[in-house]
Coordinates of C-alpha atoms in Angstrom, one line a residue:
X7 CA 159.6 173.4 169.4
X8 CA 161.8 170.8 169.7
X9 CA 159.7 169.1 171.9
X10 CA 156.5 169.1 169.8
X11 CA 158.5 168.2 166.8
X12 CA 159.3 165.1 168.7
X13 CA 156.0 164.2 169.8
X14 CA 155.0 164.9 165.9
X15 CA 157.6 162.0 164.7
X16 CA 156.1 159.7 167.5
X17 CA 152.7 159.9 166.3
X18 CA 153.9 159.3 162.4
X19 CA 152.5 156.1 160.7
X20 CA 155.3 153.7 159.9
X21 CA 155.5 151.7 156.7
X22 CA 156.2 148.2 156.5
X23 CA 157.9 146.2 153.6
X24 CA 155.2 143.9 152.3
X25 CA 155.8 143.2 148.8
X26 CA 156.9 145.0 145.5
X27 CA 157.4 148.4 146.1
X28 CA 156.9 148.1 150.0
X29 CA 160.2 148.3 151.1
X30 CA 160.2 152.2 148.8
X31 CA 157.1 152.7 150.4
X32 CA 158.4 152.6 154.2
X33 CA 161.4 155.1 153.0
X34 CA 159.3 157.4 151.4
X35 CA 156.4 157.9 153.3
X36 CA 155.6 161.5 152.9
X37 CA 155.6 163.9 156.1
X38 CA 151.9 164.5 155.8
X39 CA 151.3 160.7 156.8
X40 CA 149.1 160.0 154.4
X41 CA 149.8 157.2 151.8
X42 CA 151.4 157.3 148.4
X43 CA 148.6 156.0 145.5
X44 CA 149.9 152.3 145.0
X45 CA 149.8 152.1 148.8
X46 CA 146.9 150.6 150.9
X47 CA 146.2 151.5 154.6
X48 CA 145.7 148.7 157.1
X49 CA 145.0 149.6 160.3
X50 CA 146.3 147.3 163.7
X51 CA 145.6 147.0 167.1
X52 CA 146.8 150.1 169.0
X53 CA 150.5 149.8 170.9
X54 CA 151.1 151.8 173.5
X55 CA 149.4 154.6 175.1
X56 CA 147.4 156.7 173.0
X57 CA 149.3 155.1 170.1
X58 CA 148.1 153.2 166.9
X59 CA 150.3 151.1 164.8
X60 CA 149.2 151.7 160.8
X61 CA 151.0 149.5 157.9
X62 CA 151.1 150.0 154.2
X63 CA 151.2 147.5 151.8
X64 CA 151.3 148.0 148.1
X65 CA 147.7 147.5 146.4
X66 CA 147.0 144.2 144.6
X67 CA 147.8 144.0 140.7
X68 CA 145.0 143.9 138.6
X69 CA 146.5 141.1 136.0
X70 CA 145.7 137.6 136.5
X71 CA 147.6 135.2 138.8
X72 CA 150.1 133.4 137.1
X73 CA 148.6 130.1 137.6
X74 CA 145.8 131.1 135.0
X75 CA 147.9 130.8 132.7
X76 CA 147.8 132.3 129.1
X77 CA 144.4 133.4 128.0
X78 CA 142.7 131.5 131.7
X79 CA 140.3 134.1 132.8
X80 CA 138.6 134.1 136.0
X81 CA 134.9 133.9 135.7
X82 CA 133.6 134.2 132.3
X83 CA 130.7 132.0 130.8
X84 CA 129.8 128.9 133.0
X85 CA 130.9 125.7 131.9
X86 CA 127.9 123.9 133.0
X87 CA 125.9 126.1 130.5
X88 CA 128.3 125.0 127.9
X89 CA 128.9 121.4 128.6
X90 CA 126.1 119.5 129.9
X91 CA 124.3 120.9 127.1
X92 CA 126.9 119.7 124.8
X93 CA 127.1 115.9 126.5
X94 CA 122.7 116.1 126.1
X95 CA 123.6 117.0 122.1
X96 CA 126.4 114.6 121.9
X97 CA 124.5 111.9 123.5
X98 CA 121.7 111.9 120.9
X99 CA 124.3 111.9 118.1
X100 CA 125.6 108.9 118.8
X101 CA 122.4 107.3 119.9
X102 CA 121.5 108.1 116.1
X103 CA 125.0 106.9 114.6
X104 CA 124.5 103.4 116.7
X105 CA 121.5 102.8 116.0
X106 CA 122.2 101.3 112.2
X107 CA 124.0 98.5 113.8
X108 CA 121.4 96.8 115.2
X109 CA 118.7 97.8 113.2
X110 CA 120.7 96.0 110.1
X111 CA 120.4 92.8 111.0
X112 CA 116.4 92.7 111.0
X113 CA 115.9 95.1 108.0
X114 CA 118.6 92.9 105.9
X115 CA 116.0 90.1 106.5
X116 CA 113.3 91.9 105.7
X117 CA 114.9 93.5 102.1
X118 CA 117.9 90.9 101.5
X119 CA 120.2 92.5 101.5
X120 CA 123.4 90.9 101.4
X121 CA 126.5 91.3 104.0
X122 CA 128.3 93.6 102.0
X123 CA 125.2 95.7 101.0
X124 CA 124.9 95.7 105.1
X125 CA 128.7 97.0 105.5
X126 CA 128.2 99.6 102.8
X127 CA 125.2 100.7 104.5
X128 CA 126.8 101.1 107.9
X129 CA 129.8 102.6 106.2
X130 CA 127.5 105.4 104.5
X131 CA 127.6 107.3 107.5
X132 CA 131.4 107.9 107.6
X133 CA 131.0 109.4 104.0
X134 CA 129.0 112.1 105.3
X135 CA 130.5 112.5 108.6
X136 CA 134.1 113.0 107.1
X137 CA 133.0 115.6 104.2
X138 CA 132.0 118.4 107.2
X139 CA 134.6 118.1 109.6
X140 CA 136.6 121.0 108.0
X141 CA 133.4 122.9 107.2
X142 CA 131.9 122.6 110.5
X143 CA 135.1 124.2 112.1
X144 CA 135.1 126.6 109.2
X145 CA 131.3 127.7 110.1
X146 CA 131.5 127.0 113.7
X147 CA 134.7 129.8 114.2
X148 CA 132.3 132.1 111.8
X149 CA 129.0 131.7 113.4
X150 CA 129.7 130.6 116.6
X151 CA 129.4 127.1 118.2
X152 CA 125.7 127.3 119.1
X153 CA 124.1 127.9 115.7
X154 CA 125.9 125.3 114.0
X155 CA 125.1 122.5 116.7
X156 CA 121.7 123.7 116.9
X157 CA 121.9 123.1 113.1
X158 CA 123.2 120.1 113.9
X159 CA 120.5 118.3 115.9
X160 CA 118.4 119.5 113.5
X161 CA 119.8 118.0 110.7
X162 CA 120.4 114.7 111.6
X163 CA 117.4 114.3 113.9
X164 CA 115.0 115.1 110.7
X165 CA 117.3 112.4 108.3
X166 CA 117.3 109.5 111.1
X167 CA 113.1 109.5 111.4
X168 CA 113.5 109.8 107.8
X169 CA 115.5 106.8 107.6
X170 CA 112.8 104.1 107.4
X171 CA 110.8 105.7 104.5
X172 CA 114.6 105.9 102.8
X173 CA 114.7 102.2 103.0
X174 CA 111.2 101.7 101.6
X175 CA 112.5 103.7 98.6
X176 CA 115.4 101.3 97.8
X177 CA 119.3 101.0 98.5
X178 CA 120.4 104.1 96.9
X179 CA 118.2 106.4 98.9
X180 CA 118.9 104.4 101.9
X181 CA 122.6 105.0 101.7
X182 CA 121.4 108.6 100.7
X183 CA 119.9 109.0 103.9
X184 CA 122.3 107.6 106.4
X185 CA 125.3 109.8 104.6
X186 CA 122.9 113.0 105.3
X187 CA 122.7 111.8 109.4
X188 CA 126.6 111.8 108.7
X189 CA 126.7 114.9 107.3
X190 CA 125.0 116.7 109.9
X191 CA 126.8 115.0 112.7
X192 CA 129.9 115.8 111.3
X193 CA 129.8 119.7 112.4
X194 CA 128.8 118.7 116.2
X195 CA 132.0 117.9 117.3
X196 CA 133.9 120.8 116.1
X197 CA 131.2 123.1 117.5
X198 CA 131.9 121.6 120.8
X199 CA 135.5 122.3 120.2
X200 CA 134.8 126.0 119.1
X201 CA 132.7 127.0 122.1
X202 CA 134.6 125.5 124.7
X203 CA 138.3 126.7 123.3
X204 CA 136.7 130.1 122.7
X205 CA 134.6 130.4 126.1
X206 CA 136.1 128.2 128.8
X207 CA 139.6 129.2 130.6
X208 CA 142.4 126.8 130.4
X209 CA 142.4 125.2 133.7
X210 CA 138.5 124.2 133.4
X211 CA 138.7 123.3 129.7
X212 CA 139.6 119.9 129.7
X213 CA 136.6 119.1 132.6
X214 CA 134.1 120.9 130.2
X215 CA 135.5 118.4 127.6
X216 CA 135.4 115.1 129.7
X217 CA 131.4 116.4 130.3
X218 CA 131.1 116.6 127.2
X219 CA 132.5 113.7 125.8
X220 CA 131.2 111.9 128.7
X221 CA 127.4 112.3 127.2
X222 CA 129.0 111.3 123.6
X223 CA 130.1 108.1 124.7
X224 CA 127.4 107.1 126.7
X225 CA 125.0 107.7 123.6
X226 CA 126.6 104.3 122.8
X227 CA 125.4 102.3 126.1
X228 CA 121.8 104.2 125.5
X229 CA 121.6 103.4 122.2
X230 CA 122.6 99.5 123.0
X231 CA 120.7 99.2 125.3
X232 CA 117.3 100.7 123.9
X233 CA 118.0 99.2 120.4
X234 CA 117.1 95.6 121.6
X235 CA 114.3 96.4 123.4
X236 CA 112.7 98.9 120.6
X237 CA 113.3 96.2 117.8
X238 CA 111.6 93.3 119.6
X239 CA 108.5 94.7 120.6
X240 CA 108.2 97.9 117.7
X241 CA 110.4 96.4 114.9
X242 CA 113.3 97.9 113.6
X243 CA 111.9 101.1 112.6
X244 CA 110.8 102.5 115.8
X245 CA 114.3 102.7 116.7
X246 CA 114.6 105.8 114.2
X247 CA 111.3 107.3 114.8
X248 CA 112.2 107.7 118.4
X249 CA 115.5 108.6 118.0
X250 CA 114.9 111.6 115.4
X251 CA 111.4 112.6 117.6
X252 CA 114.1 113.2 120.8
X253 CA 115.6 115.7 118.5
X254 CA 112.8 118.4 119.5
X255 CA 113.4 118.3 123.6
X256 CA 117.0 118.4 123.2
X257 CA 117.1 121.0 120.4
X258 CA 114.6 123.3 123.0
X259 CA 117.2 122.5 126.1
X260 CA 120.2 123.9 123.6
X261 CA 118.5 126.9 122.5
X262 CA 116.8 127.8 126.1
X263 CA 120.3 127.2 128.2
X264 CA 123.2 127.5 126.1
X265 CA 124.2 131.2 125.7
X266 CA 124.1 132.8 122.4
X267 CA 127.2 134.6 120.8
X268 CA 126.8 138.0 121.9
X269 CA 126.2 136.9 125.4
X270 CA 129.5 135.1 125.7
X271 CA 131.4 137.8 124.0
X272 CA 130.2 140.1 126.6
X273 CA 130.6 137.0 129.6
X274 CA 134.2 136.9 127.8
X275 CA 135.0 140.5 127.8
X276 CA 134.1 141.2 131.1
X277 CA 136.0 138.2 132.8
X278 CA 138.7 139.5 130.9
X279 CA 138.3 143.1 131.8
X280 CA 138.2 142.0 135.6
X281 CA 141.1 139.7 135.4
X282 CA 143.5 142.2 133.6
X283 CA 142.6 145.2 131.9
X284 CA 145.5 145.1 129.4
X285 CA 143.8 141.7 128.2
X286 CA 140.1 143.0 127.7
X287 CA 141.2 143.9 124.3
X288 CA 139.9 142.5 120.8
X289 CA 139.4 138.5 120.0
X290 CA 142.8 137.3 118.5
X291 CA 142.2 136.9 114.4
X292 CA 141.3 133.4 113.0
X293 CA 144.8 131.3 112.1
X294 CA 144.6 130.6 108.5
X295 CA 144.6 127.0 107.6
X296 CA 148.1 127.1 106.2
X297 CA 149.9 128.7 109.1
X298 CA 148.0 125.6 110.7
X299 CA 149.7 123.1 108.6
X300 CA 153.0 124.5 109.2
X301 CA 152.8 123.8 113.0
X302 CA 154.8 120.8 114.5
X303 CA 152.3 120.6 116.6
X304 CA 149.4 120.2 114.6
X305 CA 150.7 117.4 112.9
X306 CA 151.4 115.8 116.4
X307 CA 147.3 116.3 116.8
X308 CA 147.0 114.5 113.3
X309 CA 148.7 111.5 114.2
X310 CA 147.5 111.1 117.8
X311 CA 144.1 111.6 116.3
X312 CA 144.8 108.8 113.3
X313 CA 145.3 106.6 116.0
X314 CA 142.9 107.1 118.0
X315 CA 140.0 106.9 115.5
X316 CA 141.5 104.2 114.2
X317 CA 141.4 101.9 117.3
X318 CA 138.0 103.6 118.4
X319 CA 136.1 102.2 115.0
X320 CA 137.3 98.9 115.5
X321 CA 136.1 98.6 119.1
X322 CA 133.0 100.6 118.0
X323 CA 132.5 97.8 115.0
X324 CA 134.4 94.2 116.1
X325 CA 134.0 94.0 120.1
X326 CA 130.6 92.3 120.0
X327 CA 131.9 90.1 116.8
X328 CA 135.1 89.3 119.0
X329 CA 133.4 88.2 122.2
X330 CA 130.7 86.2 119.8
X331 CA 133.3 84.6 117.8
X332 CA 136.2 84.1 120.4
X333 CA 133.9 82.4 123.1
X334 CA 131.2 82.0 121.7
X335 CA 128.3 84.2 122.9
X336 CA 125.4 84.4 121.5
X337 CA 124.4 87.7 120.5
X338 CA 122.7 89.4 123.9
X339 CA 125.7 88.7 125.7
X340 CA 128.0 89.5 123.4
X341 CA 126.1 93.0 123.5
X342 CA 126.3 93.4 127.3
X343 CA 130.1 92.7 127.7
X344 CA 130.5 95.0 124.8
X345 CA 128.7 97.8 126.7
X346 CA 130.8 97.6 129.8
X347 CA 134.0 98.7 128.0
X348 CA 132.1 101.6 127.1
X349 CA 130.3 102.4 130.2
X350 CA 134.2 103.2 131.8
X351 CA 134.8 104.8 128.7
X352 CA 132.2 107.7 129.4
X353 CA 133.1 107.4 133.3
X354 CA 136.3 107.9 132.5
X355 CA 135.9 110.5 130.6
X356 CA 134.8 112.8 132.8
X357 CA 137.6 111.8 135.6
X358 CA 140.0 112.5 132.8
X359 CA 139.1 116.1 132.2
X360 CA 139.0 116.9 136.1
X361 CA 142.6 115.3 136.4
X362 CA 144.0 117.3 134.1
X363 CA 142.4 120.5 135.5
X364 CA 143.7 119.9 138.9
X365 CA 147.1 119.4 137.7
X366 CA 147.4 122.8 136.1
X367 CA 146.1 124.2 138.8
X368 CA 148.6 123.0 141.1
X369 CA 151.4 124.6 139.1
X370 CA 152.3 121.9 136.7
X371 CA 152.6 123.1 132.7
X372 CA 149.8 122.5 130.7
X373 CA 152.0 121.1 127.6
X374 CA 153.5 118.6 130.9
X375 CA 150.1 117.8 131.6
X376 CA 148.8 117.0 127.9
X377 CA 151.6 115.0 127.3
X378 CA 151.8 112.6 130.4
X379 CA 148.1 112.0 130.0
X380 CA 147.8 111.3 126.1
X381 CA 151.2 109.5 126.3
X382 CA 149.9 107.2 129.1
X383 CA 146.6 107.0 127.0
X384 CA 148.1 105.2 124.3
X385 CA 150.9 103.4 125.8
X386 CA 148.2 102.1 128.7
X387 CA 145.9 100.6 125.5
X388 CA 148.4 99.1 123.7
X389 CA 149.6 97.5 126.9
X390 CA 146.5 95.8 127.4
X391 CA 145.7 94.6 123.5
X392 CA 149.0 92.9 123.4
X393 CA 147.9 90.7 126.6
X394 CA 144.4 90.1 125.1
X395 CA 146.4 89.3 122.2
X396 CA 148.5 87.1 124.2
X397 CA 147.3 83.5 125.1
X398 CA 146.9 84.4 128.8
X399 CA 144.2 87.0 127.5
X400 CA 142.3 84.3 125.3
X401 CA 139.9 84.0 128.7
X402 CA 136.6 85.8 129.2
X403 CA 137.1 86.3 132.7
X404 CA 140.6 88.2 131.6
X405 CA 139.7 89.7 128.0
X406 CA 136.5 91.6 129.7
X407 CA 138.3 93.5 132.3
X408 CA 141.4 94.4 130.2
X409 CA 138.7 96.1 127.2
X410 CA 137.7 97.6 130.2
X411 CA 141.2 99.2 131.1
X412 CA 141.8 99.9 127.5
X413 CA 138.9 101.8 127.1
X414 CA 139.1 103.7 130.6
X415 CA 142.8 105.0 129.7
X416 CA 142.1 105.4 126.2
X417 CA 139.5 108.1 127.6
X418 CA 142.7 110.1 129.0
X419 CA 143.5 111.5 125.4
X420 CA 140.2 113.6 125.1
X421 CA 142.6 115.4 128.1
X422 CA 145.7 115.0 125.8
X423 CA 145.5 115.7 122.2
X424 CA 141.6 117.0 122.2
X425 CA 142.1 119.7 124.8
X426 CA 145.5 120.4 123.2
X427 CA 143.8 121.6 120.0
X428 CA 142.3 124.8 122.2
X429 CA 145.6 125.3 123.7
X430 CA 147.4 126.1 120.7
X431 CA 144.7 128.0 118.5
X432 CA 141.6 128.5 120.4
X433 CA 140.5 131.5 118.1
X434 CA 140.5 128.7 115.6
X435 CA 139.4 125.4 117.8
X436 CA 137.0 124.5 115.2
X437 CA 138.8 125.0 112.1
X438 CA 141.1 122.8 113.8
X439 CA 139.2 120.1 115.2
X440 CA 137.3 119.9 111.7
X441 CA 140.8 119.5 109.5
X442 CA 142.2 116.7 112.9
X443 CA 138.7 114.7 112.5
X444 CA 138.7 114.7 108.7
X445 CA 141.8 112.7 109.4
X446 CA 140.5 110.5 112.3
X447 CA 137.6 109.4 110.2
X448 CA 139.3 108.6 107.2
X449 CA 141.3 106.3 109.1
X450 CA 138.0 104.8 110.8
X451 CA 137.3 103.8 107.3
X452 CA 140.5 102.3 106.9
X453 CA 140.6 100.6 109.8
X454 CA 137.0 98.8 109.9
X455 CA 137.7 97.6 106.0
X456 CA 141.2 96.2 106.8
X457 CA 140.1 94.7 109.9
X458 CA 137.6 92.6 108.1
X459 CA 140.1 91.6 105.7
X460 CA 142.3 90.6 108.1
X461 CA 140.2 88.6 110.0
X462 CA 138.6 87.1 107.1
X463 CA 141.9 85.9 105.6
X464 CA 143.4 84.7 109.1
X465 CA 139.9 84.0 111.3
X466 CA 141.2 86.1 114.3
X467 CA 142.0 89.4 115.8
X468 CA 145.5 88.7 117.0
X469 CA 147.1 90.4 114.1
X470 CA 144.4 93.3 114.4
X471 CA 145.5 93.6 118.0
X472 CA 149.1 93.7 117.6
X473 CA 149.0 96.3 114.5
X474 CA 146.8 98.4 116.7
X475 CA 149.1 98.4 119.7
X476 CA 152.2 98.8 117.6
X477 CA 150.4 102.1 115.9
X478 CA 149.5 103.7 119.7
X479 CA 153.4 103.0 120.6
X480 CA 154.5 105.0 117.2
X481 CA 151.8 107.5 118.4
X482 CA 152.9 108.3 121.3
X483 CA 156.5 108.8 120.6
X484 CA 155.4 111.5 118.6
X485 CA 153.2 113.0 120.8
X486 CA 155.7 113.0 122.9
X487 CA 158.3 115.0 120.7
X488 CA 156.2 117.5 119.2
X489 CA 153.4 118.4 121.3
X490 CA 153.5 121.7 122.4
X491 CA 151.5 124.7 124.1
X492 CA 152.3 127.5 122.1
X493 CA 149.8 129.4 121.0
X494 CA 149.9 129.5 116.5
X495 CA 150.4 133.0 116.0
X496 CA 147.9 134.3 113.3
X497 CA 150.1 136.1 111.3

C-alpha cells in the first residue's frame, strides 16, 4: 500500500505559481489532479521516464488591459470607415467656404460692389456657421453623427450652386445665400466630433481626428488651387456649380461606407462585450449643458479654442494680403506661398493624431499627452510670429518657412484640445464641440474685423502678430492648468 501510494504522489501534476492566484493554485491542487475552474492546463515536454511535467496557470481576465484606458475598447467600428469618409466630407466643406475668396474679386467687378460690400459678403458665412454649432452637437448626440453630416453635404452643396443665381438677385439674397452654406456647414464639424468620441477608442481617436482634419484642411489647397484655374477659363460662377455638383459623389460615398447608428451601437456593444463584460452595459446619459459649464475643463477647451480660431481666420484671410503687401507679390504668387503653409498644415495633421496615439499606447497619460502637445502647439506658433514679427523675419526667404512651422505645430492642437473634448464627455462630444466652436467662430469674426483695423490704421501686421502670439502664450498657461481627463459625470 505504501508503495503504490508513493508511486500515486510521483505521478501527481504539480502546480506552478504563475500569476494571481497561482501560487494558491500549486497548494491546493486537489488529489484527483485535475484543475480547479480559474486554472488552465498547459502541458510540457515529458521529464523523466514515463513522466510528464503539467503546469497551471490561472486563466486570463476578461477585462481590458490597462493600457486601454477608460472607455478604449478593443475592436469596435473601423476608423477608416469613420474617418476618411469624414476628411472626403470635410474636404468639400471647405473647398465651398474658400471658394468666395476668389470668386469676389471678379464678381465685385462685374456688380460693383464696393470693398466693404465684399468683406460683408465673405463675412456672411460666419453668421451662419456660428448659429449651428450648438445645434449641430445638440442633433448630432440625438441622431447620430451620420444623418446630420449627410444633412450636411446636402445643405450646403444645394446653397453654393445656388450661389450664382443669389447674386443675380441682388446683395441681400447674396448674403442670404452664403449665410445658408454657413448654416449647413456649421453642423459638420460637431458630427465629426460625435461619431468619432462615441465610436473610436481612446488610443486611436486622435489619428481618426488628424484624418479627418487632414481632408478639412486640404479642402483649402484644393479649393486654391482650382479657383484660379475655374475663374479664368469658366468665369467666376463655375467655381460654385462644380463645387455644389461634387456634393452628389461624396454624399453617395458617406451614405454607402459610413455605418449607420444601429450598426455601430451593435460594433460598440460587442467590442465592449469582448473586452469586459462588466462594461457591455448601457451608453452613459447625455451631460447636460450646465454640468458642462461648470467643468474647469471645459472652459480650458473654450479658451484654447478662442485662440485658436482666432489665429486660424487671420491666416485663413491676411496671409495672401501679407505676402502681396510686405514684398510685394503680385497676386498668383502671393496665392502659392500662401498654400504651402497650409499644405503642412493638413500633413501635419495627420502626423499629429498618430503621435499622440502612440504615446498613450506606450503608457504615458492621456491628460500628459493632450497637454504637452496643445501646450507646444501654441507656444511653438507664437514662437515663430514674434520672429516674423521681428526684423530678421521681414525676408521672404525667412517669413515662408516659419508660416510653414507655425502652421505645422499649430496642427498639434487638433491632438490637444480637439481630442480632449471626447475625453472628458464623449456621450456628449457634439454638444460639446458645438457650444467650444460657437466660441471659436465668434472670435474669427473678431479677429478678421480687428485685424483690418489694425492694419489699416498702422499699414502692417507687426502689431497683429505680436497680439496673436501674446494670446497663444496666455492660452497655453491655461491649458496647462486646467486641462484634465476626467470624464464629466452626467449627473
Amino acid at each position: 500500500l505504501a508503495a503504490k501510494r508513493r508511486a500515486a504522489l510521483s505521478r501527481r501534476p504539480r502546480a506552478e505559481a504563475t500569476g494571481k492566484g497561482g501560487a494558491a493554485a500549486a497548494r491546493n491542487l486537489p488529489r484527483n489532479g485535475r484543475a480547479p475552474p480559474n486554472v488552465r492546463l498547459l502541458r510540457g515536454r515529458p521529464r523523466g521516464r514515463g513522466e510528464e511535467t503539467r503546469r497551471f496557470c490561472p486563466a486570463r481576465a476578461s477585462s481590458a488591459s490597462p493600457a486601454e484606458g477608460e472607455g478604449a475598447v478593443r475592436g469596435g467600428p473601423s476608423i477608416f470607415a469613420i474617418a476618411l469618409p469624414t476628411a472626403c466630407c470635410l474636404l468639400l466643406c471647405n473647398m465651398c467656404r474658400i471658394c468666395m475668396s476668389t470668386a469676389v474679386l471678379q464678381a465685385s467687378a462685374e456688380f460693383g460692389w464696393s470693398d466693404t460690400m465684399s468683406g460683408l459678403i465673405q463675412s456672411a458665412f460666419l453668421w451662419g456657421y456660428m448659429a449651428t454649432q450648438l445645434l449641430g452637437g445638440i442633433l448630432a448626440d440625438a441622431f447620430g453623427g451620420k444623418v446630420v453630416m449627410a444633412f450636411s453635404v446636402a445643405w450646403f452643396s444645394v446653397a453654393t450652386a445656388l450661389t450664382p443665381a443669389a447674386a443675380a438677385l441682388g446683395q441681400a439674397p447674396l448674403l442670404l445665400m452664403r449665410a445658408l452654406v454657413g448654416i449647413g456647414e456649421g453642423v459638420a464639424l460637431p458630427s465629426m466630433n460625435n461619431l468619432i468620441g462615441k465610436n473610436v477608442r481612446t488610443d486611436r481617436r486622435a489619428t481618426a481626428l488628424g484624418m479627418s482634419f487632414g481632408g478639412f484642411h486640404s479642402g483649402n489647397i484644393v479649393g486654391l488651387l482650382l479657383s484660379p484655374f475655374l475663374i479664368s477659363n469658366y468665369g467666376w460662377r463655375s467655381l460654385f456649380y462644380l463645387f455644389g455638383i461634387l456634393g452628389v459623389p461624396v454624399l453617395l460615398l458617406w451614405q454607402g461606407v459610413v455605418p449607420d447608428a444601429q450598426t455601430l451601437a451593435a460594433q460598440r456593444g460587442e467590442a465592449a462585450a469582448g473586452a469586459s463584460g462588466a462594461k457591455g452595459g448601457p451608453a452613459a446619459a447625455a451631460i447636460p449643458i450646465p454640468k458642462l459649464l461648470a467643468s474647469p475643463s471645459v472652459w480650458a477647451i473654450f479658451v484654447a479654442n478662442f485662440v485658436n480660431h482666432w489665429g486660424y481666420f487671420i491666416y485663413l484671410s491676411w496671409l495672401p494680403t501679407y505676402f502681396n503687401r510686405q514684398f510685394s507679390l503680385d497676386i498668383a504668387k502671393s496665392s502659392i506661398f500662401s498654400l504651402l503653409p497650409w499644405l503642412v498644415m493638413a500633413i501635419c495633421s495627420s502626423l499629429s493624431g498618430i503621435l499622440a496615439d502612440f504615446l498613450i499606447t506606450r503608457g504615458m497619460r492621456v491628460k500628459t499627452v493632450r497637454k504637452v502637445l496643445q501646450c507646444s502647439s501654441f507656444l511653438g506658433t507664437a514662437a515663430t510670429l514674434l520672429i516674423i514679427s521681428h526684423p530678421v523675419g521681414n525676408r521672404l526667404e525667412i517669413a515662408v518657412p516659419l508660416f510653414m512651422i507655425a502652421l505645422g505645430v499649430k496642427a498639434l492642437g487638433q491632438a490637444g484640445f480637439v481630442a480632449n473634448m471626447s475625453d472628458i464627455a464623449a456621450q456628449s462630444a457634439g454638444k460639446l464641440f458645438g457650444l467650444s466652436n460657437t466660441i471659436g467662430s465668434f472670435a474669427g469674426i473678431l479677429s478678421v474685423t480687428i485685424s483690418g483695423y489694425i492694419l489699416e490704421k498702422t499699414g502692417s501686421f507687426t502689431t497683429v502678430f505680436q497680439m496673436t502670439a501674446a494670446m497663444y502664450v496666455a492660452a497655453a498657461l491655461v491649458w496647462f492648468l486646467l486641462c484634465n481627463d476626467k470624464s464629466i459625470p452626467s449627473e
